[in-house]
mmCIF file of C-alpha atoms in Angstrom:
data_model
loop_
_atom_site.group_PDB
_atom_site.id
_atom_site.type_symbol
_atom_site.label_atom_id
_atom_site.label_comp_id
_atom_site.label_asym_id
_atom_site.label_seq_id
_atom_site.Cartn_x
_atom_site.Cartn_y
_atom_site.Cartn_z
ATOM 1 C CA UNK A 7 0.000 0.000 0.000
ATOM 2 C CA UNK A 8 1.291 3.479 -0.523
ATOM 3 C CA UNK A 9 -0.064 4.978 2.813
ATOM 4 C CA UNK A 10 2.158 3.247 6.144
ATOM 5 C CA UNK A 11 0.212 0.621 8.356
ATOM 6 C CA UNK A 12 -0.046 2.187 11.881
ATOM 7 C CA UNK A 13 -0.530 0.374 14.176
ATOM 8 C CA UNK A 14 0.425 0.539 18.154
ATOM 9 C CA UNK A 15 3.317 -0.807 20.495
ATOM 10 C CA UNK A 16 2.216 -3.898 21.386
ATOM 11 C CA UNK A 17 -0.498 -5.151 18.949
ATOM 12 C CA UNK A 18 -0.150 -7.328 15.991
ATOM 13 C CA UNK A 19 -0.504 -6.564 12.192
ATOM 14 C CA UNK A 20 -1.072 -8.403 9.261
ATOM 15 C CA UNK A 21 1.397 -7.424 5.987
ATOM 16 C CA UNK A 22 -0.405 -9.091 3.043
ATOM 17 C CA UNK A 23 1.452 -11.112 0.407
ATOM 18 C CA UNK A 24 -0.340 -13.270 -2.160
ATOM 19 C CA UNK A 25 -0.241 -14.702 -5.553
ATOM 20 C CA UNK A 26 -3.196 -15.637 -7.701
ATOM 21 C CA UNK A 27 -1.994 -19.622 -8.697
ATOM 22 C CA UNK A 28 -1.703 -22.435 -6.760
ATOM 23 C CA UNK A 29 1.869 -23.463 -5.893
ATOM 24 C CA UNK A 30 3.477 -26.872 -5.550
ATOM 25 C CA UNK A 31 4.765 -27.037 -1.611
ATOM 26 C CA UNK A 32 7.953 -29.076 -2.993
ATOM 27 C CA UNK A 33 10.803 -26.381 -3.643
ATOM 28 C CA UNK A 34 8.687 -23.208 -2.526
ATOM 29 C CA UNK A 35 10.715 -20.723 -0.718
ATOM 30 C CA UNK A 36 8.895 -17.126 0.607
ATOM 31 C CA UNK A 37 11.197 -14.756 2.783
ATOM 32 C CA UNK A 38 9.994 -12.203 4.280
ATOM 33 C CA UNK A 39 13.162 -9.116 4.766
ATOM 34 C CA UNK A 40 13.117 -6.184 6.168
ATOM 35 C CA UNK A 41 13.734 -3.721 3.692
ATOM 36 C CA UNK A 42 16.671 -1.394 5.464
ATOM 37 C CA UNK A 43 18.793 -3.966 6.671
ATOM 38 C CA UNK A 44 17.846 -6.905 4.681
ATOM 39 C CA UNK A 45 17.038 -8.668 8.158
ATOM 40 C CA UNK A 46 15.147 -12.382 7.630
ATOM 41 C CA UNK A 47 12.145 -11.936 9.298
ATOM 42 C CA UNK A 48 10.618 -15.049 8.355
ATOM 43 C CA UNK A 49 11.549 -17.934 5.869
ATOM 44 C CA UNK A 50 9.069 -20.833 4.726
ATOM 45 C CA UNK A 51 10.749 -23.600 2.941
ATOM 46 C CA UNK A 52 9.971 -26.886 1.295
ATOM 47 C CA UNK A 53 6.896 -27.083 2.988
ATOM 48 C CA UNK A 54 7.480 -25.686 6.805
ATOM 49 C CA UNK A 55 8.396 -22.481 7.993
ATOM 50 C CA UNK A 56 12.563 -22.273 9.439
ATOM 51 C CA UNK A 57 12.508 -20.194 12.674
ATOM 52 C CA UNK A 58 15.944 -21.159 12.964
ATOM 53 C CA UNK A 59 17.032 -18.995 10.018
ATOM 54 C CA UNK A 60 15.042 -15.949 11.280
ATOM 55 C CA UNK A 61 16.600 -13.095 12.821
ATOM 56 C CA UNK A 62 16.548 -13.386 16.659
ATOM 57 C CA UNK A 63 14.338 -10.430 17.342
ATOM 58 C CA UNK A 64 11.191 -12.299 14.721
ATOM 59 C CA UNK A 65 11.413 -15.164 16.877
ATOM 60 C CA UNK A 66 7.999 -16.383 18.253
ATOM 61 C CA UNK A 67 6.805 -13.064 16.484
ATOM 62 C CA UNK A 68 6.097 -13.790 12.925
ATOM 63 C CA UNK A 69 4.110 -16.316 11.240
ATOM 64 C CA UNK A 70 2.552 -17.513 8.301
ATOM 65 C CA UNK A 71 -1.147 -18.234 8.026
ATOM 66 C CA UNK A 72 0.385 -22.431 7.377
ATOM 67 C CA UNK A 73 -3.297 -23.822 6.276
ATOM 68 C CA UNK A 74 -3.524 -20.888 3.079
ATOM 69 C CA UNK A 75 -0.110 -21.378 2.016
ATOM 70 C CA UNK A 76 -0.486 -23.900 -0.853
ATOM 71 C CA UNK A 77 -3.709 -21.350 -2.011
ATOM 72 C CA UNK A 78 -0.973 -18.413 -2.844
ATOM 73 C CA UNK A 79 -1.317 -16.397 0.830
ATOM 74 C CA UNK A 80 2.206 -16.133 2.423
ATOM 75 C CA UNK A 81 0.993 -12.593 4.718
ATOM 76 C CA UNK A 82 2.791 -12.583 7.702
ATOM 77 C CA UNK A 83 1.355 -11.800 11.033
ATOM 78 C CA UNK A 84 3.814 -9.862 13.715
ATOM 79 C CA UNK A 85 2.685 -9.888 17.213
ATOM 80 C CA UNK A 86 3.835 -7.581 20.244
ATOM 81 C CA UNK A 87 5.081 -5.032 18.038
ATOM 82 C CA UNK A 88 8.277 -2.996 19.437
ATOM 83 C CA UNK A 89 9.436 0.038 18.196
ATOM 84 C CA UNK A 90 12.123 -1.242 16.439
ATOM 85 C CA UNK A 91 9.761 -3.039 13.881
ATOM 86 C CA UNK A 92 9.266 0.637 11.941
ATOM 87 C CA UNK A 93 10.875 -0.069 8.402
ATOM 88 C CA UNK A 94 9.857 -0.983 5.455
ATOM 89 C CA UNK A 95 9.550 -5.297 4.913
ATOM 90 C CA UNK A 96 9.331 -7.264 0.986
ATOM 91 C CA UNK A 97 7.746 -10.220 0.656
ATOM 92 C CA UNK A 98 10.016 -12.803 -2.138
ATOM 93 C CA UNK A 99 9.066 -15.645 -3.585
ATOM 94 C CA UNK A 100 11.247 -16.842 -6.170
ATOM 95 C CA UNK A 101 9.895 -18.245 -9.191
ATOM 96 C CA UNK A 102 11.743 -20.762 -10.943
ATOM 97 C CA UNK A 103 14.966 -22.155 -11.652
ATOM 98 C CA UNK A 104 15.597 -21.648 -15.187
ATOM 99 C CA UNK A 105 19.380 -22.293 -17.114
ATOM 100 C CA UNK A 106 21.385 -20.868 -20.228
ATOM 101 C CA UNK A 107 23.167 -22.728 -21.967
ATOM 102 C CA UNK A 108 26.677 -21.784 -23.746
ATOM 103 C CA UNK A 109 27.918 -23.641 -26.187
ATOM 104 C CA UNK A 110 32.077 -23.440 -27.187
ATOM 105 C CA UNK A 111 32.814 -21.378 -24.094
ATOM 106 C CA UNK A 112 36.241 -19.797 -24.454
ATOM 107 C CA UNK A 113 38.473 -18.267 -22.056
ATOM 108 C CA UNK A 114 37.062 -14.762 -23.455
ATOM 109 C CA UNK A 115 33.515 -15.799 -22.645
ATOM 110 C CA UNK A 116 34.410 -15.020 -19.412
ATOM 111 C CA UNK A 117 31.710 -11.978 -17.755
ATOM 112 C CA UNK A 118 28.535 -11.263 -16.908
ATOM 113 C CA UNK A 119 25.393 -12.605 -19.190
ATOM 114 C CA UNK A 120 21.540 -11.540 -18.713
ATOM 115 C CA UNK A 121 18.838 -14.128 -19.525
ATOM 116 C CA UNK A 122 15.140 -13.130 -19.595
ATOM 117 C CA UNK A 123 12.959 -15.107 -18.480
ATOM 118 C CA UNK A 124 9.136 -14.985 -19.560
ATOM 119 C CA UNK A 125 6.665 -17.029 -16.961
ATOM 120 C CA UNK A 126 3.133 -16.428 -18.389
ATOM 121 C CA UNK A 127 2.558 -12.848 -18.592
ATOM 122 C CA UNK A 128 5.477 -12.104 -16.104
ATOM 123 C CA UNK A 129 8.904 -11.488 -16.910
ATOM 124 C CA UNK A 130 12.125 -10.544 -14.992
ATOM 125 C CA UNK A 131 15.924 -10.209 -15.498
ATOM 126 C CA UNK A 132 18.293 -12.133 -14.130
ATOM 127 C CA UNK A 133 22.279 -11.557 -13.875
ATOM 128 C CA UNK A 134 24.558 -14.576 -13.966
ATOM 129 C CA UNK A 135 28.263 -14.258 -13.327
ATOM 130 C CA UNK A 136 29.857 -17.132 -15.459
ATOM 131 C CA UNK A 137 32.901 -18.137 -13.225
ATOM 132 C CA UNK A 138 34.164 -22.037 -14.272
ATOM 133 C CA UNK A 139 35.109 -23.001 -17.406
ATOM 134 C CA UNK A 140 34.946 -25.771 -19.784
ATOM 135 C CA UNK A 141 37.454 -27.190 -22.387
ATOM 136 C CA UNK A 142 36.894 -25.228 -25.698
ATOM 137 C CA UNK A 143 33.917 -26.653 -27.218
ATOM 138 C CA UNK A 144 32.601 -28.623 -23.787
ATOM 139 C CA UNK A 145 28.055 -27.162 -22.728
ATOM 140 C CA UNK A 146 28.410 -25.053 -19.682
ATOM 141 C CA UNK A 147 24.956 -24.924 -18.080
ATOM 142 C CA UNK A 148 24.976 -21.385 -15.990
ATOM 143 C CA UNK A 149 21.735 -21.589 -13.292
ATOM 144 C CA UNK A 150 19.597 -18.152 -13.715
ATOM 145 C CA UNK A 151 17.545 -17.130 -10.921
ATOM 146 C CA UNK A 152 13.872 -15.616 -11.443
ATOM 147 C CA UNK A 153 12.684 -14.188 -8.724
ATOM 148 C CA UNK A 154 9.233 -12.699 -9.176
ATOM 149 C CA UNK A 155 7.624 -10.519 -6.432
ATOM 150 C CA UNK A 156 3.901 -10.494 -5.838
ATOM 151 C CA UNK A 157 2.587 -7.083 -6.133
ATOM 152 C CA UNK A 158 1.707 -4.881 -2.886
ATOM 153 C CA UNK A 159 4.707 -6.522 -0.911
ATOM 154 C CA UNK A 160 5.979 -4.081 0.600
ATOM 155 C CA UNK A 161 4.723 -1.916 3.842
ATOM 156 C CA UNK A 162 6.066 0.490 6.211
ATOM 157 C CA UNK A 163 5.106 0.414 10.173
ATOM 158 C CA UNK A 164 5.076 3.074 12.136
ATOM 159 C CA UNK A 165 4.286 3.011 15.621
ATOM 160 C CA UNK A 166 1.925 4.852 17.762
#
């Protein structure tokens, strides 16, 4: 939303995140950072959410809604809000894995490549750094990331 969710010290809120397809549970990842400092507030991954991976202060603090998370809703709900939790927070779910492929990779091949990636209707960029190299002449498969963000992911708290 453009306008900041206000909401007092102490209560919880709900930031909304949602997609409009049903995902597989096998290989979903969502994070859920804090915008400024890139803090993981909460991380749900192949199937269950990972408290351990969360950022001490999230702990017993954010959650998913677990039963609507195979129907596209990964909002997050933060209790007991503290005045630290003012920021701005992004919701990610990657995508897809997707590769290019280089044929007769030379020394001088060496650098950064783009692939697009088109999903549907969506479509992002991705940046991949090729860094090993084949024999002249030998496939190197590079891994490209897309990482598609759901729109209205990203809030701002302030407190009361």
């Amino acid at each position: 939303p453009s306008a900041p969710l206000v909401a007092p010290l102490g209560s919880s809120v709900v930031l909304l995140c949602y997609v409009d397809e049903l995902l597989l549970m096998e290989d979903l990842k969502v994070e859920w950072r804090r915008t400024d400092s890139e803090a993981l507030v909460h991380l749900f991954l192949d199937g269950e959410s990972r408290p351990e991976a969360q950022q001490q202060e999230y702990h017993d603090r954010a959650h998913f809604f677990t039963d609507q998370i195979q129907r596209g809703n990964f909002s997050l709900l933060l209790d007991n809000l503290r005045a630290e939790d003012e920021g701005r927070y992004t919701c990610r779910i990657p995508k897809g894995n997707f590769s290019l492929r280089l044929k007769s990779v030379r020394t001088e091949d060496k650098g950064v490549y783009m692939c697009l990636v088109f999903a549907g209707d969506l479509s992002a960029n991705a940046t991949v750094v090729l860094e090993q190299f084949g024999e002249n002449g030998i496939i190197q498969v590079i891994p490209c990331q897309f990482n598609q963000i759901p729109p209205a992911q990203m809030f701002v708290l302030q407190s009361l």
